[in-house]
């Protein structure tokens, strides 16, 4: 599903957010979270601290929130997921829907390596990243329930599927980071999904 055409003001807003986010990631990865201030990030991005606070509540948010339109991206992912033909399995439909956004990891390797480094080294950033992702859980679970025709309050499947795929994404990001981004994150995610769909066979028992 193509992205909607954005006006000049909206494009400028998204560009400024991206500039601040990438600058925050770079500085924190280089110096450490405690050695970077909002003023440092603002100056390096060429804006005022007042402008910074129009986009982020804290320097922590600037590190973990990569895009200003996260809610819109989630909405588009859900729309794409629900529009996938029924012949495609629900797990496969969900992973195909999120793959477009996930491909940004490979496309912005240095940024994501810096973000992962910062999150791994700072518990506060890890907690903030988890809290940020929490906002997407309920609508995603509801979408899975809608596609499969079950009640999410009575059937475990929607929440379990989302948790399993979320765990796969986290595992992939960690392995990708440990390899310094020299392997494809999207290829790793494809492999992870295949393993999940096959019932997680042990390494020595996987089909060749």
mmCIF file of C-alpha atoms in Angstrom:
data_model
loop_
_atom_site.group_PDB
_atom_site.id
_atom_site.type_symbol
_atom_site.label_atom_id
_atom_site.label_comp_id
_atom_site.label_asym_id
_atom_site.label_seq_id
_atom_site.Cartn_x
_atom_site.Cartn_y
_atom_site.Cartn_z
ATOM 1 C CA UNK A 1 0.000 0.000 0.000
ATOM 2 C CA UNK A 2 1.617 3.300 -1.083
ATOM 3 C CA UNK A 3 2.267 6.001 1.478
ATOM 4 C CA UNK A 4 -0.103 8.982 1.318
ATOM 5 C CA UNK A 5 1.258 12.130 -0.314
ATOM 6 C CA UNK A 6 2.422 14.537 2.374
ATOM 7 C CA UNK A 7 2.333 18.314 2.285
ATOM 8 C CA UNK A 8 5.431 20.489 2.604
ATOM 9 C CA UNK A 9 4.834 21.249 6.284
ATOM 10 C CA UNK A 10 4.391 17.566 7.137
ATOM 11 C CA UNK A 11 7.508 16.578 5.189
ATOM 12 C CA UNK A 12 9.469 19.259 7.018
ATOM 13 C CA UNK A 13 8.195 17.972 10.354
ATOM 14 C CA UNK A 14 9.238 14.421 9.537
ATOM 15 C CA UNK A 15 12.646 15.571 8.269
ATOM 16 C CA UNK A 16 13.341 17.587 11.413
ATOM 17 C CA UNK A 17 12.324 14.659 13.600
ATOM 18 C CA UNK A 18 14.638 12.350 11.646
ATOM 19 C CA UNK A 19 17.507 14.823 11.896
ATOM 20 C CA UNK A 20 17.128 15.081 15.655
ATOM 21 C CA UNK A 21 16.723 11.320 16.086
ATOM 22 C CA UNK A 22 19.769 10.399 14.019
ATOM 23 C CA UNK A 23 21.862 13.090 15.704
ATOM 24 C CA UNK A 24 20.828 11.893 19.169
ATOM 25 C CA UNK A 25 21.701 8.299 18.281
ATOM 26 C CA UNK A 26 25.101 9.284 16.917
ATOM 27 C CA UNK A 27 26.069 11.443 19.891
ATOM 28 C CA UNK A 28 24.877 8.966 22.522
ATOM 29 C CA UNK A 29 26.618 6.075 20.762
ATOM 30 C CA UNK A 30 29.830 8.111 20.643
ATOM 31 C CA UNK A 31 29.819 9.680 24.123
ATOM 32 C CA UNK A 32 27.353 7.772 26.273
ATOM 33 C CA UNK A 33 23.913 8.877 27.394
ATOM 34 C CA UNK A 34 25.056 10.776 30.476
ATOM 35 C CA UNK A 35 27.539 12.827 28.454
ATOM 36 C CA UNK A 36 24.964 14.150 25.981
ATOM 37 C CA UNK A 37 22.457 16.925 26.654
ATOM 38 C CA UNK A 38 19.423 18.196 24.790
ATOM 39 C CA UNK A 39 21.470 21.308 24.012
ATOM 40 C CA UNK A 40 24.198 19.134 22.432
ATOM 41 C CA UNK A 41 21.690 17.338 20.223
ATOM 42 C CA UNK A 42 19.931 20.547 19.223
ATOM 43 C CA UNK A 43 23.154 22.338 18.335
ATOM 44 C CA UNK A 44 24.471 19.424 16.277
ATOM 45 C CA UNK A 45 21.148 19.195 14.404
ATOM 46 C CA UNK A 46 21.054 22.956 13.798
ATOM 47 C CA UNK A 47 17.908 23.735 15.787
ATOM 48 C CA UNK A 48 17.098 25.332 19.124
ATOM 49 C CA UNK A 49 16.349 23.376 22.322
ATOM 50 C CA UNK A 50 12.845 24.836 22.121
ATOM 51 C CA UNK A 51 12.421 23.217 18.712
ATOM 52 C CA UNK A 52 13.785 19.946 20.122
ATOM 53 C CA UNK A 53 11.024 19.869 22.721
ATOM 54 C CA UNK A 54 8.430 20.337 20.006
ATOM 55 C CA UNK A 55 9.409 16.855 18.860
ATOM 56 C CA UNK A 56 10.635 14.959 21.916
ATOM 57 C CA UNK A 57 9.967 15.016 25.633
ATOM 58 C CA UNK A 58 13.537 13.946 26.464
ATOM 59 C CA UNK A 59 16.874 12.953 24.986
ATOM 60 C CA UNK A 60 15.939 9.334 25.719
ATOM 61 C CA UNK A 61 12.928 9.612 23.430
ATOM 62 C CA UNK A 62 15.110 11.115 20.699
ATOM 63 C CA UNK A 63 17.264 7.985 20.759
ATOM 64 C CA UNK A 64 14.509 5.364 20.700
ATOM 65 C CA UNK A 65 11.785 7.008 18.563
ATOM 66 C CA UNK A 66 13.138 6.727 15.033
ATOM 67 C CA UNK A 67 10.121 8.183 13.219
ATOM 68 C CA UNK A 68 7.602 10.897 14.042
ATOM 69 C CA UNK A 69 4.794 9.038 12.278
ATOM 70 C CA UNK A 70 5.048 5.787 14.263
ATOM 71 C CA UNK A 71 1.291 5.629 14.831
ATOM 72 C CA UNK A 72 0.634 6.135 11.123
ATOM 73 C CA UNK A 73 3.160 3.428 10.267
ATOM 74 C CA UNK A 74 1.389 1.022 12.607
ATOM 75 C CA UNK A 75 -1.948 1.874 11.005
ATOM 76 C CA UNK A 76 -0.558 1.218 7.514
ATOM 77 C CA UNK A 77 0.957 -2.069 8.662
ATOM 78 C CA UNK A 78 -2.400 -3.198 10.043
ATOM 79 C CA UNK A 79 -4.198 -2.169 6.854
ATOM 80 C CA UNK A 80 -1.706 -4.103 4.734
ATOM 81 C CA UNK A 81 -1.999 -7.117 7.033
ATOM 82 C CA UNK A 82 -5.803 -7.157 6.875
ATOM 83 C CA UNK A 83 -5.765 -6.713 3.102
ATOM 84 C CA UNK A 84 -3.559 -9.758 2.531
ATOM 85 C CA UNK A 85 -5.492 -12.586 0.791
ATOM 86 C CA UNK A 86 -6.865 -15.261 3.109
ATOM 87 C CA UNK A 87 -4.877 -17.923 1.249
ATOM 88 C CA UNK A 88 -1.771 -16.505 2.949
ATOM 89 C CA UNK A 89 -1.347 -17.804 6.484
ATOM 90 C CA UNK A 90 -1.875 -15.256 9.241
ATOM 91 C CA UNK A 91 1.730 -15.458 10.526
ATOM 92 C CA UNK A 92 3.081 -14.998 6.997
ATOM 93 C CA UNK A 93 0.670 -12.132 6.322
ATOM 94 C CA UNK A 94 1.763 -10.363 9.500
ATOM 95 C CA UNK A 95 5.474 -10.704 8.824
ATOM 96 C CA UNK A 96 5.022 -9.497 5.241
ATOM 97 C CA UNK A 97 3.157 -6.472 6.564
ATOM 98 C CA UNK A 98 5.905 -5.458 8.970
ATOM 99 C CA UNK A 99 8.796 -6.227 6.614
ATOM 100 C CA UNK A 100 8.613 -2.862 4.835
ATOM 101 C CA UNK A 101 9.313 -0.963 8.046
ATOM 102 C CA UNK A 102 11.822 -3.563 9.234
ATOM 103 C CA UNK A 103 13.843 -3.128 6.032
ATOM 104 C CA UNK A 104 14.820 0.324 7.333
ATOM 105 C CA UNK A 105 17.265 -1.421 9.671
ATOM 106 C CA UNK A 106 19.406 -2.569 6.729
ATOM 107 C CA UNK A 107 18.870 0.688 4.839
ATOM 108 C CA UNK A 108 20.036 2.772 7.836
ATOM 109 C CA UNK A 109 22.724 0.446 9.189
ATOM 110 C CA UNK A 110 24.873 2.965 11.092
ATOM 111 C CA UNK A 111 21.877 4.613 12.715
ATOM 112 C CA UNK A 112 20.477 1.290 13.931
ATOM 113 C CA UNK A 113 23.856 0.028 15.110
ATOM 114 C CA UNK A 114 24.173 3.214 17.159
ATOM 115 C CA UNK A 115 20.633 2.873 18.494
ATOM 116 C CA UNK A 116 21.187 -0.757 19.470
ATOM 117 C CA UNK A 117 24.488 0.122 21.155
ATOM 118 C CA UNK A 118 22.867 2.908 23.150
ATOM 119 C CA UNK A 119 19.932 0.724 24.209
ATOM 120 C CA UNK A 120 22.193 -2.158 25.225
ATOM 121 C CA UNK A 121 24.342 0.136 27.362
ATOM 122 C CA UNK A 122 21.521 2.045 29.102
ATOM 123 C CA UNK A 123 18.711 0.380 31.028
ATOM 124 C CA UNK A 124 16.632 3.564 30.870
ATOM 125 C CA UNK A 125 16.700 3.484 27.077
ATOM 126 C CA UNK A 126 15.755 -0.188 27.051
ATOM 127 C CA UNK A 127 12.781 0.514 29.316
ATOM 128 C CA UNK A 128 11.703 3.438 27.149
ATOM 129 C CA UNK A 129 11.895 1.333 23.986
ATOM 130 C CA UNK A 130 9.735 -1.365 25.592
ATOM 131 C CA UNK A 131 7.198 1.220 26.761
ATOM 132 C CA UNK A 132 7.050 2.789 23.302
ATOM 133 C CA UNK A 133 6.347 -0.576 21.647
ATOM 134 C CA UNK A 134 3.595 -1.271 24.174
ATOM 135 C CA UNK A 135 1.311 1.235 22.439
ATOM 136 C CA UNK A 136 1.216 -0.929 19.305
ATOM 137 C CA UNK A 137 0.287 -4.183 21.050
ATOM 138 C CA UNK A 138 -3.476 -3.717 21.512
ATOM 139 C CA UNK A 139 -4.267 -2.639 17.919
ATOM 140 C CA UNK A 140 -2.083 -5.407 16.487
ATOM 141 C CA UNK A 141 -3.706 -8.067 18.671
ATOM 142 C CA UNK A 142 -7.133 -6.775 17.647
ATOM 143 C CA UNK A 143 -6.156 -6.957 13.969
ATOM 144 C CA UNK A 144 -4.963 -10.565 14.308
ATOM 145 C CA UNK A 145 -8.190 -11.458 16.099
ATOM 146 C CA UNK A 146 -10.224 -9.797 13.353
ATOM 147 C CA UNK A 147 -8.418 -11.667 10.586
ATOM 148 C CA UNK A 148 -8.724 -15.031 12.343
ATOM 149 C CA UNK A 149 -12.285 -14.486 13.565
ATOM 150 C CA UNK A 150 -11.633 -15.031 17.260
ATOM 151 C CA UNK A 151 -12.279 -13.084 20.441
ATOM 152 C CA UNK A 152 -8.897 -11.802 21.711
ATOM 153 C CA UNK A 153 -10.234 -11.893 25.277
ATOM 154 C CA UNK A 154 -11.128 -15.577 24.992
ATOM 155 C CA UNK A 155 -8.563 -16.983 22.558
ATOM 156 C CA UNK A 156 -4.823 -17.001 23.172
ATOM 157 C CA UNK A 157 -3.821 -17.076 19.501
ATOM 158 C CA UNK A 158 -3.689 -13.333 18.636
ATOM 159 C CA UNK A 159 -1.524 -12.326 21.600
ATOM 160 C CA UNK A 160 0.618 -15.450 21.322
ATOM 161 C CA UNK A 161 1.315 -14.894 17.627
ATOM 162 C CA UNK A 162 2.261 -11.261 18.178
ATOM 163 C CA UNK A 163 4.520 -12.210 21.107
ATOM 164 C CA UNK A 164 6.226 -14.923 19.062
ATOM 165 C CA UNK A 165 6.919 -12.634 16.120
ATOM 166 C CA UNK A 166 7.966 -9.816 18.449
ATOM 167 C CA UNK A 167 10.433 -12.183 20.079
ATOM 168 C CA UNK A 168 11.730 -13.159 16.644
ATOM 169 C CA UNK A 169 12.297 -9.494 15.751
ATOM 170 C CA UNK A 170 14.182 -8.875 19.006
ATOM 171 C CA UNK A 171 16.335 -11.981 18.523
ATOM 172 C CA UNK A 172 17.133 -10.952 14.959
ATOM 173 C CA UNK A 173 18.119 -7.422 15.975
ATOM 174 C CA UNK A 174 20.448 -8.764 18.669
ATOM 175 C CA UNK A 175 22.180 -11.198 16.297
ATOM 176 C CA UNK A 176 22.389 -8.522 13.602
ATOM 177 C CA UNK A 177 23.953 -6.135 16.110
ATOM 178 C CA UNK A 178 26.428 -8.752 17.308
ATOM 179 C CA UNK A 179 27.528 -9.178 13.686
ATOM 180 C CA UNK A 180 27.965 -5.406 13.400
ATOM 181 C CA UNK A 181 25.227 -5.245 10.800
ATOM 182 C CA UNK A 182 27.300 -7.193 8.263
ATOM 183 C CA UNK A 183 24.463 -9.635 7.650
ATOM 184 C CA UNK A 184 21.026 -8.779 6.332
ATOM 185 C CA UNK A 185 18.476 -8.168 9.076
ATOM 186 C CA UNK A 186 15.598 -8.868 6.683
ATOM 187 C CA UNK A 187 17.141 -12.191 5.632
ATOM 188 C CA UNK A 188 17.594 -13.097 9.289
ATOM 189 C CA UNK A 189 13.963 -12.279 9.979
ATOM 190 C CA UNK A 190 12.879 -14.471 7.066
ATOM 191 C CA UNK A 191 14.925 -17.323 8.547
ATOM 192 C CA UNK A 192 13.464 -16.723 12.010
ATOM 193 C CA UNK A 193 9.913 -16.853 10.683
ATOM 194 C CA UNK A 194 10.604 -20.077 8.781
ATOM 195 C CA UNK A 195 11.907 -21.635 11.995
ATOM 196 C CA UNK A 196 8.825 -20.510 13.917
ATOM 197 C CA UNK A 197 6.459 -21.830 11.264
ATOM 198 C CA UNK A 198 8.324 -25.147 11.262
ATOM 199 C CA UNK A 199 7.826 -25.488 15.034
ATOM 200 C CA UNK A 200 11.339 -24.385 16.047
ATOM 201 C CA UNK A 201 13.219 -27.566 15.095
ATOM 202 C CA UNK A 202 16.565 -27.997 16.830
ATOM 203 C CA UNK A 203 19.584 -26.946 14.726
ATOM 204 C CA UNK A 204 20.656 -30.517 14.030
ATOM 205 C CA UNK A 205 17.170 -31.515 12.934
ATOM 206 C CA UNK A 206 16.372 -28.709 10.506
ATOM 207 C CA UNK A 207 15.639 -29.523 6.877
ATOM 208 C CA UNK A 208 18.542 -28.777 4.576
#
